mmCIF file of N, CA and C in Angstrom:
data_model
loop_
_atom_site.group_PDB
_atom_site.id
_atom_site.type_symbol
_atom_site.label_atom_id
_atom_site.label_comp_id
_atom_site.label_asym_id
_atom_site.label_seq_id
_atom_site.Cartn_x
_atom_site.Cartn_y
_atom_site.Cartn_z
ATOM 1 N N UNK A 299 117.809 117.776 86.338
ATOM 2 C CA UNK A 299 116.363 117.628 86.381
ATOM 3 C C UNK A 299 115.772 118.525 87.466
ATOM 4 N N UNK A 300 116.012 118.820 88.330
ATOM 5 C CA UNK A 300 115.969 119.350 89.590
ATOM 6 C C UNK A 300 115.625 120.853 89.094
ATOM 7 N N UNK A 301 116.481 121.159 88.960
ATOM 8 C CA UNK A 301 116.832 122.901 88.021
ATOM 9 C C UNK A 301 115.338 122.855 87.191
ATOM 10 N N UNK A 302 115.074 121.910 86.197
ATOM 11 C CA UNK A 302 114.536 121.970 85.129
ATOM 12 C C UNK A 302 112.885 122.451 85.897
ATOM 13 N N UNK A 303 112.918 120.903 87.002
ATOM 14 C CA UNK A 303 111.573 121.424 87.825
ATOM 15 C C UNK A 303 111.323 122.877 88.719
ATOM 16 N N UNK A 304 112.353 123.244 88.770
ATOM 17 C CA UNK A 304 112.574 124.531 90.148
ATOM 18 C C UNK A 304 112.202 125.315 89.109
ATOM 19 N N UNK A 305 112.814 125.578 87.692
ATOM 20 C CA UNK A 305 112.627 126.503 86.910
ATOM 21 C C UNK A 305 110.722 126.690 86.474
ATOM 22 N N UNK A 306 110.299 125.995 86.127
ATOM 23 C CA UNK A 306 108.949 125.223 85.483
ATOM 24 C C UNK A 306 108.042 126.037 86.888
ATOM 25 N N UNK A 307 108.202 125.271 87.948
ATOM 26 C CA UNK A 307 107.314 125.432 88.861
ATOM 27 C C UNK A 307 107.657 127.621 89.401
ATOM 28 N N UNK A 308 108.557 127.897 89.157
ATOM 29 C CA UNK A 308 108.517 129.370 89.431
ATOM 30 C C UNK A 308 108.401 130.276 88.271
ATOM 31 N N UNK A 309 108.016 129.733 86.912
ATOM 32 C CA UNK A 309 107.386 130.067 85.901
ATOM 33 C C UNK A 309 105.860 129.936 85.759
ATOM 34 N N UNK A 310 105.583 128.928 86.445
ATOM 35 C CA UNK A 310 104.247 128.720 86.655
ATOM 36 C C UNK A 310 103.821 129.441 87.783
ATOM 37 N N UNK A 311 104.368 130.627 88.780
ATOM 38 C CA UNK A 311 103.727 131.268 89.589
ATOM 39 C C UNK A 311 104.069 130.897 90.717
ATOM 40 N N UNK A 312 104.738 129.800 91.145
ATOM 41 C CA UNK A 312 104.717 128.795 92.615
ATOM 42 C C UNK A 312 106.185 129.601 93.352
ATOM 43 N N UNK A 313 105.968 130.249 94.472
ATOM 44 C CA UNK A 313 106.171 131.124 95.205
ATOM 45 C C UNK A 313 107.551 130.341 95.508
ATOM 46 N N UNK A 314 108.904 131.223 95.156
ATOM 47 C CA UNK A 314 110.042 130.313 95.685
ATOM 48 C C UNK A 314 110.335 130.094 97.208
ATOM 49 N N UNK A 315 110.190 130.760 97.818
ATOM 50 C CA UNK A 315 109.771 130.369 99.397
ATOM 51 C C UNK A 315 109.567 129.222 99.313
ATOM 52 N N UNK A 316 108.146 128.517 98.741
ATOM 53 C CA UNK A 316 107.446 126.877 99.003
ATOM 54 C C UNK A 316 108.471 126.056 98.630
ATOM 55 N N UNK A 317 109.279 126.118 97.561
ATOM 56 C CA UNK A 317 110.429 125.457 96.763
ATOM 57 C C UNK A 317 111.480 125.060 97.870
ATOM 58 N N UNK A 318 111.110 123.211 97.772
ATOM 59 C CA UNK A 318 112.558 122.800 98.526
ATOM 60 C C UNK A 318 113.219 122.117 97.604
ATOM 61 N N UNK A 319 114.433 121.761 97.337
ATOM 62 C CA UNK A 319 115.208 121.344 96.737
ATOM 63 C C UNK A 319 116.114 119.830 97.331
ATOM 64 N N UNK A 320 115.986 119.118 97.357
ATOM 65 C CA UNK A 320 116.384 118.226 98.117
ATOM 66 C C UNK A 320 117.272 117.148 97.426
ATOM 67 N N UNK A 321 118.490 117.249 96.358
ATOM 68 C CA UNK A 321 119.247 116.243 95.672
ATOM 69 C C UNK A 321 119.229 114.871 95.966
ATOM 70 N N UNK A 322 119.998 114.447 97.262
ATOM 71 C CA UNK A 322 119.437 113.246 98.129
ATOM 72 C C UNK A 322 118.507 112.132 97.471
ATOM 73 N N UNK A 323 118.694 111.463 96.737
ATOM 74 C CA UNK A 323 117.562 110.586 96.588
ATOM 75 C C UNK A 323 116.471 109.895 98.378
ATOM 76 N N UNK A 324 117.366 109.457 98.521
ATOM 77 C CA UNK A 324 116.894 109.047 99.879
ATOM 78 C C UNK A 324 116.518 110.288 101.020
ATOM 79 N N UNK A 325 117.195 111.067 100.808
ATOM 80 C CA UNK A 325 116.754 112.123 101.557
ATOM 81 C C UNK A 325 115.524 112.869 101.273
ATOM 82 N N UNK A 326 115.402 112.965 99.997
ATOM 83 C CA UNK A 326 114.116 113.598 99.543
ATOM 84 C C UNK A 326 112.967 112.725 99.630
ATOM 85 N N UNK A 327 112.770 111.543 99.396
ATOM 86 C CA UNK A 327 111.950 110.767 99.365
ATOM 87 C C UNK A 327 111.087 110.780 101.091
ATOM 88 N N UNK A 328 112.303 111.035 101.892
ATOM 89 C CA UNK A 328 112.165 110.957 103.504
ATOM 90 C C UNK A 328 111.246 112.132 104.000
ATOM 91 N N UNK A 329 111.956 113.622 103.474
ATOM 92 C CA UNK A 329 111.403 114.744 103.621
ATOM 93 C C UNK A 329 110.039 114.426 102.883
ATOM 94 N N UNK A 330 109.553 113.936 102.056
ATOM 95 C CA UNK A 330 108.235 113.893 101.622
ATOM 96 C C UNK A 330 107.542 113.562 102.213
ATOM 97 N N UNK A 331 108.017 112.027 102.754
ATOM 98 C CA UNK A 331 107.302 111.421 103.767
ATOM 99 C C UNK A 331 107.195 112.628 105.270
ATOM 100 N N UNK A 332 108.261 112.976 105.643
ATOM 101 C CA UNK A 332 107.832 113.953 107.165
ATOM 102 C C UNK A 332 106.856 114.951 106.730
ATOM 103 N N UNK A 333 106.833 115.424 105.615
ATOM 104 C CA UNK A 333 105.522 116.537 105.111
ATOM 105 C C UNK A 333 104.484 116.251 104.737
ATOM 106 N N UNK A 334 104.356 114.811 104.131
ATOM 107 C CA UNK A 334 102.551 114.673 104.335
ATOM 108 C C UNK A 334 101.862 114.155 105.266
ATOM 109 N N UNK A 335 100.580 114.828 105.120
ATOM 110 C CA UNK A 335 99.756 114.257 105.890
ATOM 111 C C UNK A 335 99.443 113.224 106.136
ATOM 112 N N UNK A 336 98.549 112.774 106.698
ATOM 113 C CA UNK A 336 98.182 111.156 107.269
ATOM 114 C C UNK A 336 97.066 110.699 105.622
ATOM 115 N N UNK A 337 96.774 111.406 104.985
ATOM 116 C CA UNK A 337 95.994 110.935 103.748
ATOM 117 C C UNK A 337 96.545 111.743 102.700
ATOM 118 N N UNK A 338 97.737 111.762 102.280
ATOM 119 C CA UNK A 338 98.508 112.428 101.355
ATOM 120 C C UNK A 338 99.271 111.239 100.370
ATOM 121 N N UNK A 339 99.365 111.600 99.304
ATOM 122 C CA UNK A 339 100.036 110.453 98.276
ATOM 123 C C UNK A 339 101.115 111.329 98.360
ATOM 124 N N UNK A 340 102.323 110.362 98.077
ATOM 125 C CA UNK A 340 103.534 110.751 98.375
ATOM 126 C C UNK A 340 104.565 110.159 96.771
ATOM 127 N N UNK A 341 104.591 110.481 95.771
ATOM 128 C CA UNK A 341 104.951 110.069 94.619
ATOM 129 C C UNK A 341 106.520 110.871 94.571
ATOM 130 N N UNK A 342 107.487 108.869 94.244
ATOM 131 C CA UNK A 342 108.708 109.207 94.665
ATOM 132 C C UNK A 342 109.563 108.634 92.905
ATOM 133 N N UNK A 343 109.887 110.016 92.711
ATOM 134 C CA UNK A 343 110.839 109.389 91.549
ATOM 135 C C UNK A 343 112.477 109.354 91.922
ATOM 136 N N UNK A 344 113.083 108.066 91.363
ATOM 137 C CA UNK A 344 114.018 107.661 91.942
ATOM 138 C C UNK A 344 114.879 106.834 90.574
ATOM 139 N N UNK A 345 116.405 107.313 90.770
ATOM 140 C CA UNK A 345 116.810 106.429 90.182
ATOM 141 C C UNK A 345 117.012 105.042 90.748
ATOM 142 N N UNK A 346 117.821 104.971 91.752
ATOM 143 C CA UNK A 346 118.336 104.213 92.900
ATOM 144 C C UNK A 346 116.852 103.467 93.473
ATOM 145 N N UNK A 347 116.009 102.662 92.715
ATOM 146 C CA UNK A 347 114.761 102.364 93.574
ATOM 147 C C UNK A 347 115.409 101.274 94.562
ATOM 148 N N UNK A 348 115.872 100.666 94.607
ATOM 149 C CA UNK A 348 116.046 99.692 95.505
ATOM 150 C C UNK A 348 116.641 100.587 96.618
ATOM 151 N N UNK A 349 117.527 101.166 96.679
ATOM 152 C CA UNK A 349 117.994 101.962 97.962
ATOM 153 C C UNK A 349 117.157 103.113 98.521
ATOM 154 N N UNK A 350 116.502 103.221 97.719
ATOM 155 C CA UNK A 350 115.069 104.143 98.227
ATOM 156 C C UNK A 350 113.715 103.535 99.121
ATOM 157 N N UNK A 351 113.278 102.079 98.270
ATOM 158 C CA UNK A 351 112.361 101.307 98.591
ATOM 159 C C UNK A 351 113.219 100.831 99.666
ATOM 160 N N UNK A 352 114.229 100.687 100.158
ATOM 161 C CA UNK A 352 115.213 99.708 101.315
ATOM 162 C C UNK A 352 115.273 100.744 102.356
ATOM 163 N N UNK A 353 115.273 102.085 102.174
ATOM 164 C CA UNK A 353 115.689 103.405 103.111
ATOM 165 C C UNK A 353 113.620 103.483 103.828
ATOM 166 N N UNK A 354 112.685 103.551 102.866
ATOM 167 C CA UNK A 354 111.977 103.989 102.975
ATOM 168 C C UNK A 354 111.030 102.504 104.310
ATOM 169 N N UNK A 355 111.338 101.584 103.396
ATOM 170 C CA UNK A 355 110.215 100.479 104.488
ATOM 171 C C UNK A 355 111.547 100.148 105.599
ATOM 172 N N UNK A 356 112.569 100.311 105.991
ATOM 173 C CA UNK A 356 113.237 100.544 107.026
ATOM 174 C C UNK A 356 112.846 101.377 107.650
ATOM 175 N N UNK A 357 112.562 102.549 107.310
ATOM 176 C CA UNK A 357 111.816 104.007 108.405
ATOM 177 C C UNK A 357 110.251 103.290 109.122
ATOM 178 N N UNK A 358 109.927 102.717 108.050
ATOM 179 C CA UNK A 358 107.858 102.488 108.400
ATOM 180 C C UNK A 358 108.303 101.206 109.542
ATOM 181 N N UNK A 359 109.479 100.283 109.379
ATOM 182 C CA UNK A 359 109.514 99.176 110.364
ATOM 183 C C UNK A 359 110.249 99.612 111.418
ATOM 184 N N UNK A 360 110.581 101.135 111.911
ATOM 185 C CA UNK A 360 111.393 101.512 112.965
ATOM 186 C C UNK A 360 110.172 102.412 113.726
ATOM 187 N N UNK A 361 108.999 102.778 112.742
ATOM 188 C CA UNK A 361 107.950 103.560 113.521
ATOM 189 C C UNK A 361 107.441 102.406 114.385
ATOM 190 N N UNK A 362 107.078 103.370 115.762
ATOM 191 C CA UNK A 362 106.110 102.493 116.355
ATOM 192 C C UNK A 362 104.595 103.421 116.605
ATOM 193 N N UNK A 363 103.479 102.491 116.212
ATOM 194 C CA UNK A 363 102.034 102.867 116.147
ATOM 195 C C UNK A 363 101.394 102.185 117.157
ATOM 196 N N UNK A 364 100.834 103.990 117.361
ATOM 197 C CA UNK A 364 100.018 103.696 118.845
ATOM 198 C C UNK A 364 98.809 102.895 118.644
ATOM 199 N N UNK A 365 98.432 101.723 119.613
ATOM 200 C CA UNK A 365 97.473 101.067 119.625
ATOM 201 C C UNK A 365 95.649 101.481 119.473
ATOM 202 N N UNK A 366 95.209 101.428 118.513
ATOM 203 C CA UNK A 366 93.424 102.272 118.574
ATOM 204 C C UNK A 366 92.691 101.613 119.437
ATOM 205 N N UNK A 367 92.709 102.941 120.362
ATOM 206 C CA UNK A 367 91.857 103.200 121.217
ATOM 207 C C UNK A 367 89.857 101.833 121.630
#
């Protein structure tokens, strides 16, 4: 699937430079999260959802958020 998208998106013009590739279920899902912004949707396809949804709200309950001002 991966291939299928890499192929698609550099047929469609999208500069392979921008192209990350990330197999990892959990890993990729993570890297998404470190690259968006603070108002960015972050849409995670997954086979493994439970070890994804378990990897992912483990990261958000290890952040700590600074108190507003």
């Amino acid at each position: 699937v991966a291939d299928l998208l890499r192929s698609a998106a550099l047929a469609a013009g999208m500069d392979a430079a921008k192209l990350e590739v990330v197999l990892d279920e959990v890993e990729a899902a993570n890297r998404g999260v470190d690259l968006a912004a603070p108002s960015d949707l972050v849409v995670v396809m997954a086979d493994r959802v439970t070890l994804v949804w378990n990897a992912l709200t483990a990261r958000l309950a290890n952040q700590t958020v600074a108190p507003k001002a």
